[in-house]
Amino acid sequence: MAKLLALSLSLCFLLFSSCFALREQSQQNECQLERLDALEPDNRIESEGGLIETWNPNNRQFRCASVALSRATLQRNALRRPYYSNAPQEIYIQQGNGYFGMVFPGCPETFEEPQQSEQGEGGRYRDSHQKVNRFREGDIIAVPTGIVFWMYNDQDTPVIAISLTDTGSSNNQLDQMPRRFYLAGNQEQEFLRYQHQQGGKEEQDNDGNNIFSGFKRDFLEDALNVNRHIVDRLQGRNEDEEKGAIVKVKGGLSIITPPERQARHPRGSRQEEDEDEDEKEERQPSHHKSRRGEDEDDKEKRHSQKGESRRHGDNGLEETVCTAKLRLNIGSSSSPDIYNPQAGRIKTVTSLDLPVLRWLKLSAEHGSLRKNAMFVPHYNLNANSILYALKGRARLQVVNCNGNTVFDGELEAGRALTVPQNYAVAAKSLSDRFTYVAFKTNDRAGIARLAGTSSVINDMPVDVVAATFNLERNEARQLKSNNPFKFLVPPRESQKRASA
Amino acid sequence: MAKLLALSLSLCFLLFSSCFALREQSQQNECQLERLDALEPDNRIESEGGLIETWNPNNRQFRCASVALSRATLQRNALRRPYYSNAPQEIYIQQGNGYFGMVFPGCPETFEEPQQSEQGEGGRYRDSHQKVNRFREGDIIAVPTGIVFWMYNDQDTPVIAISLTDTGSSNNQLDQMPRRFYLAGNQEQEFLRYQHQQGGKEEQDNDGNNIFSGFKRDFLEDALNVNRHIVDRLQGRNEDEEKGAIVKVKGGLSIITPPERQARHPRGSRQEEDEDEDEKEERQPSHHKSRRGEDEDDKEKRHSQKGESRRHGDNGLEETVCTAKLRLNIGSSSSPDIYNPQAGRIKTVTSLDLPVLRWLKLSAEHGSLRKNAMFVPHYNLNANSILYALKGRARLQVVNCNGNTVFDGELEAGRALTVPQNYAVAAKSLSDRFTYVAFKTNDRAGIARLAGTSSVINDMPVDVVAATFNLERNEARQLKSNNPFKFLVPPRESQKRASA
Amino acid sequence: MAKLLALSLSLCFLLFSSCFALREQSQQNECQLERLDALEPDNRIESEGGLIETWNPNNRQFRCASVALSRATLQRNALRRPYYSNAPQEIYIQQGNGYFGMVFPGCPETFEEPQQSEQGEGGRYRDSHQKVNRFREGDIIAVPTGIVFWMYNDQDTPVIAISLTDTGSSNNQLDQMPRRFYLAGNQEQEFLRYQHQQGGKEEQDNDGNNIFSGFKRDFLEDALNVNRHIVDRLQGRNEDEEKGAIVKVKGGLSIITPPERQARHPRGSRQEEDEDEDEKEERQPSHHKSRRGEDEDDKEKRHSQKGESRRHGDNGLEETVCTAKLRLNIGSSSSPDIYNPQAGRIKTVTSLDLPVLRWLKLSAEHGSLRKNAMFVPHYNLNANSILYALKGRARLQVVNCNGNTVFDGELEAGRALTVPQNYAVAAKSLSDRFTYVAFKTNDRAGIARLAGTSSVINDMPVDVVAATFNLERNEARQLKSNNPFKFLVPPRESQKRASA
C-alpha cells in the first residue's frame, strides 16, 4: 500500500495536472456537517423490468460532496433504456451479469453483422453498431458526461447497479442538480422530484418525458425521414408511464458479440476466471502480438515507441476514446491490492488502472473485512469518499476538524455514508464478511493513515511524536511501533493466534 | 463531421487535461430553465465613433451559461479604446475590416518604424510596438483574460463585432460579473449598470472612469514622469463623457504594417482570397520552406523535430504567446467543415485550429442554412452554446431533460439564444440564407446527433433500438437508415429533385 | 522582469494546462468591492510556546480572493504541533530559523538513526522518519492540502510565520471555510470561531479537539495496539486547553539531521551564504556531478536525458513528491530578480523555481522599496494578490474597473491588503526600507505594467496612444518614453543625482 501510494503520488507529482481535482467546491457552509447519517434510498420508481431507487441529492452530506447516488435493479431480459447525464457516473455492479453499451459520437460502428444472417422483410439489411461490452459482478463502469449509456440483463440473477453521479465535476457546466436525459419512454427522470422540492414549479407534460418528446412531430419527421407512427413511438406518446426507464424485452435481445464469449456464460464461476485472463491479455497487448512471428526490426520499433509513449504519460495513439476500456473488476474475485487473510482485502481502481477515469476524475475502492477486523483511522487526502455497504455491517466512526464525532454507528448493507475530504474515519466489521464499495471524487484519491506502519505518526521523528502527544520517549516508541499492520488490522484474537 | 469529432475526441482523450472545461459551475438551480428566449440587446451606449450594445448578464439563461454578450459597432476611422476584462473573450466579426492589437506583458516590441520616416518635432523618434493584426468579416478573435485589447476600423463599412465574455472561466478569479477595465476615457464601462441592479449602490465619480483616474495625480506624475496636462488626459479629466469607449480619429491612424497588405485592401473581394492563401501558408510552414533548396540533413532534422513536437501535443518552442495566432476566419468565405450545396455549410474553430483557444477554453461554430434546410436534433456534449443569428431567421426548438420544450420559436438576425449543455436542439431555416455564429464554452466542444448517420440511434444495435422505442425490428431499421445525412438535412423538395 | 515575464508567459502558453488558475470563483457579487482596508489580525490565541493570530476569513476582501491569513509566533524550543488543512498553504518566514517536517503518505522513512546511538530503556530501538527540513528567515514553504505539517524553533529569536491558506483552490473539495485538523492537543482550531459566526451552532466538546479525540477509546486501542494511558494522551484528555497548538519542548528536540548543518548554525550570518550555495548546488546537480571523472559516453547520455526531460516540462523521474523541494528563500538575502540600488529589489517564486507550487497553484513575491521609491501602477493578470507588509510603511493606491479608488492609504508593518485580480495598484515607500511579501493565487502569476518601459502603453503604436488619450503625437511620445524604468522607480531626487 505504501508503495502503491508512493507511486501514485509520485506519478501524480510528475504529471501534476492530473492531481487537481478539477471539481466544483461546495457552497458556503455546505460542509459544516456536525452529524452524518448512514442513508437508505428515499425514493423508489418501479419500471416494467426493474426499479430505480434514489437518495435525495439535496441531503446535506451529498450536497457537501456534490454527488448523487442511485441504485438500479434489472430483472432477467430487462433493458435500461439509453440515457445520458450532465455529469460523469461511476457504476458499481453489486450483482449480476449482462451487457452495456455507450455511444461515443464520431466513433466508428465496429460491430457488424455477417452478410448472410438476419434476412428480415427488407432483405439484406446488415446491422452495425458501436462496441457492446459485457459486465459482471464487481465491475466498475465509467460513464462520461453526455455519453449515451444503456445496459441489459441477459441472465436469471437480477442485476443490481449502484451509480454515483459526480455533479461537482467540472465536466458539468449546468448547476449541481443531477439530470438524466432519456432517449425514450414516458417516465419521469429519477432525480426530477428533488428538483421540484427546491421551489421550482413546472407543469407536468405527460405527453412524454424524453429528449424527443419536446420536439414537434414535423421536425422529427423531417430530421429522421420516418413516418408518424415511428415518431410517436420515439416521443413516447400513448406509452404507459409505468413502462418506465427499465423495460422488459420479450424473447431477449440478440446482440452481436464474439461467439466464444456467449458460449462461456452458462459455465458460471469458470467464466469469471476466464474474464480475468482476458483482462490480463488486454493489458499486455504487445506480448500477445509478439508470439506471432515478426522480424526483429519491427519488434525494435514497437518497443521504442512503447517506451516513448510511456514517458509521455499516455498509451500511444492506439488508445483513443473509441476503443478505451470502460470497465474494471474490483470485486471479491479480483486480485486484491491489500490483503491479509485474517483481516480482509482491498482493491482500488484509479486512472492508472483505468485511464478513462482521468477524464471523469473519479476512482473507487472495494473492501472486504472479516469479523472484528478494522481498517485503521485514516483520512482522504484529496477526495470525498462515498461508502456504500454491499454485505454485512460494520461500526464506523467519522471525526471532523474540531475533533467531534460526526458519525458513530453501524453501516449495514444497502446504506451509504459520505466521508468528506480530510475527515478521519475508522471501521470495525461486525459481520463475518463486511464488504463495501467507496466512490472517490478524485481519479488518484490518496489516503493518509493515522495508525500503523507508514502512518503519519510513524513517519515523524520520535521526539516530535513525544512532544506532540505529551508522551515519554518510550511511549512514543510504542506508538510508532506497536501496530505492525499497514491498513487492515486483524481481530485481536487472530493476532494472538498468529503470533502464538 | 464524424471523423472530425472522432479525431477531436480521441485527441482529447489522449491529452486528457484539455478536455475538462475548467469552468465554474452555475449556482444552485440557476439552470432550471423552463423557458428560453431569443434575446435582443437591452442596453445601448452611444460613443463618438460608434456604439456598444449589451445583453443583461443577469438574465437567467446567461447566468446558467456564465457568459456575457455584447455587440460593438465602429464607424469609419473609429478606435475602440484599449481595455481588458476579468474573463476571456471570443469576438466574432459580423461585418467590416480593420486592425486590432493586444498587449502581452513581457513580449518584445517587434514592429518598428524605419530610421528615416516620421520626423516629428522631437527629431528622430522611432516608434516601436507589439504586433498589430488585421481582421476581416468572419474572423474569430481570441482575447485572453487581462490582456489589453483595442480595435480600429480603417474602412468605410462599419465594423460590427459580437463579443462573448466567459465569466465562468477559471481564468476569472473574481465573481461572475463581467468587468471592463478601460485604459482611457470617462465613460461608464458597459456592464456596470447591471452590477447596480443587483443591489450594490455606489456613488458615481464623474472625474473619470478609467484605470488611471483612480490614482492621485502625483503618483502618476512620478510613475510616468510626464507633466500634469498629460496626466489629466490619461485620467480622462474634463473629457466629454459622450466621447465614450469608441472614439473618432481625425485623419485616421497611421499604423506600422507590412506595405503589401495595405496595398491590397482597396481591391475588395480579392483581398479575402489572398488572406486565405496567407492562412494556408501559416498552417504549412514546412512545405513552404522546403520548396527552397535545402540539403537532406537539414530536412531530416526539422522533420524529426516536428514529429516530436507533435507527439507532445504542442507546436514546438517557436509558438510562444508573443507570436501566437489570435484570429481565424470561420465566415462564409472560409472553407467549410461540413458542406451540402442543398442544405448549407458549417465551419468550426477549436483549440486544434487556433491553439490560443486552449487557454481560453472556448470554441465557435459558424453555420449557414438554405431555406427549409435543417440541422438535425443534437446536443452539446461538454459545452454551453450561445447562438447568435447573423442573417435571416430560423425556427428553433430546444428540449430539456424532462422532455419539455423550453424554446419553440424564431431566431432572427441580431438575437441570441442560449442552448445549455446536454439540452437537445434542432433548427429549420425560414430564410434563403440563415446564418449564425455559436460560441461554445469548451475549446473542444463536441456534439452528439439524435438523428441521421452517426447519430446515437444509429450507433446502437438494432435490437436495442427496437426495444428502447417499442418498435418492430423493421421500424427500428428504418429509424437507423432512412436519414442518410450527417448533420445538415436539405429541404424535402431538393432531396426529391436530387434523387430524381 | 520583462524577459522573466515573457519567458513565464511563453512557457505558460506552451504548457497551457498550467496557466489555468484551477480555482474556485467567488460567489456572486463577492468582488463588488468599493473599499479595501489594510487589516490587522482580529483574533489572537495564546499557546504555551507561542501564539497564533488570525484574520477573519469572512471579511469581504478575503472572501473575494477566497483565502485565509494567519500568523504564528514560536518562542525558543516551541513546536507547532502537527496539523493538516483542507486547502494548500503558502508560509512565509518573516523571522527566525528552525525545522519543519511534512508527512507524505507512502513515502519512505529516509532519515534513520545510526545503529549505536540512542540506547533508551528499550534497548536497540532505532528511530527512522521522513525527511526533516531546515527553514530560515525569508523562506517560502509550500504545504499541500491534507499533508501533515509541523515546525519547530531551535533558536533564541522567535519564529514569525505568515500563512496564506487558499481555500479557493480546487484541491479543496469542502466549502470555503479554512479548516485545521490537529493531530494532538485540546485547543480550538484557529478558524473555528469564524465558522460559528456564520450561524452554525455546535456544542463545545471539551474532551479534546484533535482528530483522535473523536474516536472511541477501544477503536484506538485496537488500531494502535497501545494502552489506555497513551490513547488518553493522543486524545488530549485532561490536557490543559491553554497548552494549545504550540507547545514548549523541555530540553529541546533532538532531530536526526546531517551534522555539518547543525555545526553551521551558531555562525549566524555565514550560514545564510552557505545555504544559498547549497541551493545553487541543488539546482545544478549535473555540474556538480560532472566534476568527478566520467567517460564521455556517460555524460552524453545524461545530457540527452536531461534535454528530453526538459522538453517534456518536468525534471525527470528522480523528482518525486517524496524528495521534492518544499521551500525557497525569497528574503532580502536572496538574489533579487529586479534590482535598482536607488529604488529597491523584488524576488518572486513561481512553479518554475519551486515545482511543487504547480500543485498548489500559488506563487509569491518579496519586495523591498527605498524611501520615496515606487513600484509603478500595474495589475495582476491572472491572480489575486494578498500584500502583507513586513517592515516600514508605504502609501498604496488601488483602483477598480469603474476607475474608483478603492484604497488610498498607508500599509504598515503587520497589516495585510488584498489586491483583487485586474485591479490596478501602485505604491510609494514612506520608510527607508519598506518590505512586503505578496501571496498570489496562481503558480505563474503575471503582471501588466501601466507605466514605464514594457508597459501596456509603451507596447501600443504611438498613434493609438495619442488617439486613446486624446494627446498630440509628441505628448504620446513623452508618455511612451519619459519613464525609463521597468518596475521600480527611484525617488526623483536620486534620479536627478544619478543623471547628473
Short mmCIF file of C-alpha atoms in Angstrom, two decimals, chain A residues 41 49 51 61 168 199 286 388 417 438:
data_model
loop_
_atom_site.label_atom_id
_atom_site.label_comp_id
_atom_site.label_asym_id
_atom_site.label_seq_id
_atom_site.Cartn_x
_atom_site.Cartn_y
_atom_site.Cartn_z
CA PRO A 41 -32.59 5.34 -0.68
CA GLY A 49 -38.36 -4.55 -16.00
CA LEU A 51 -36.72 -0.44 -10.39
CA GLN A 61 -23.86 15.25 3.09
CA GLY A 168 -19.47 18.65 -8.79
CA GLY A 199 -39.08 25.51 -5.18
CA SER A 286 2.42 -6.50 -27.10
CA TYR A 388 -21.82 2.05 0.25
CA LEU A 417 -22.30 7.21 4.20
CA ALA A 438 -16.21 3.51 -1.82
#
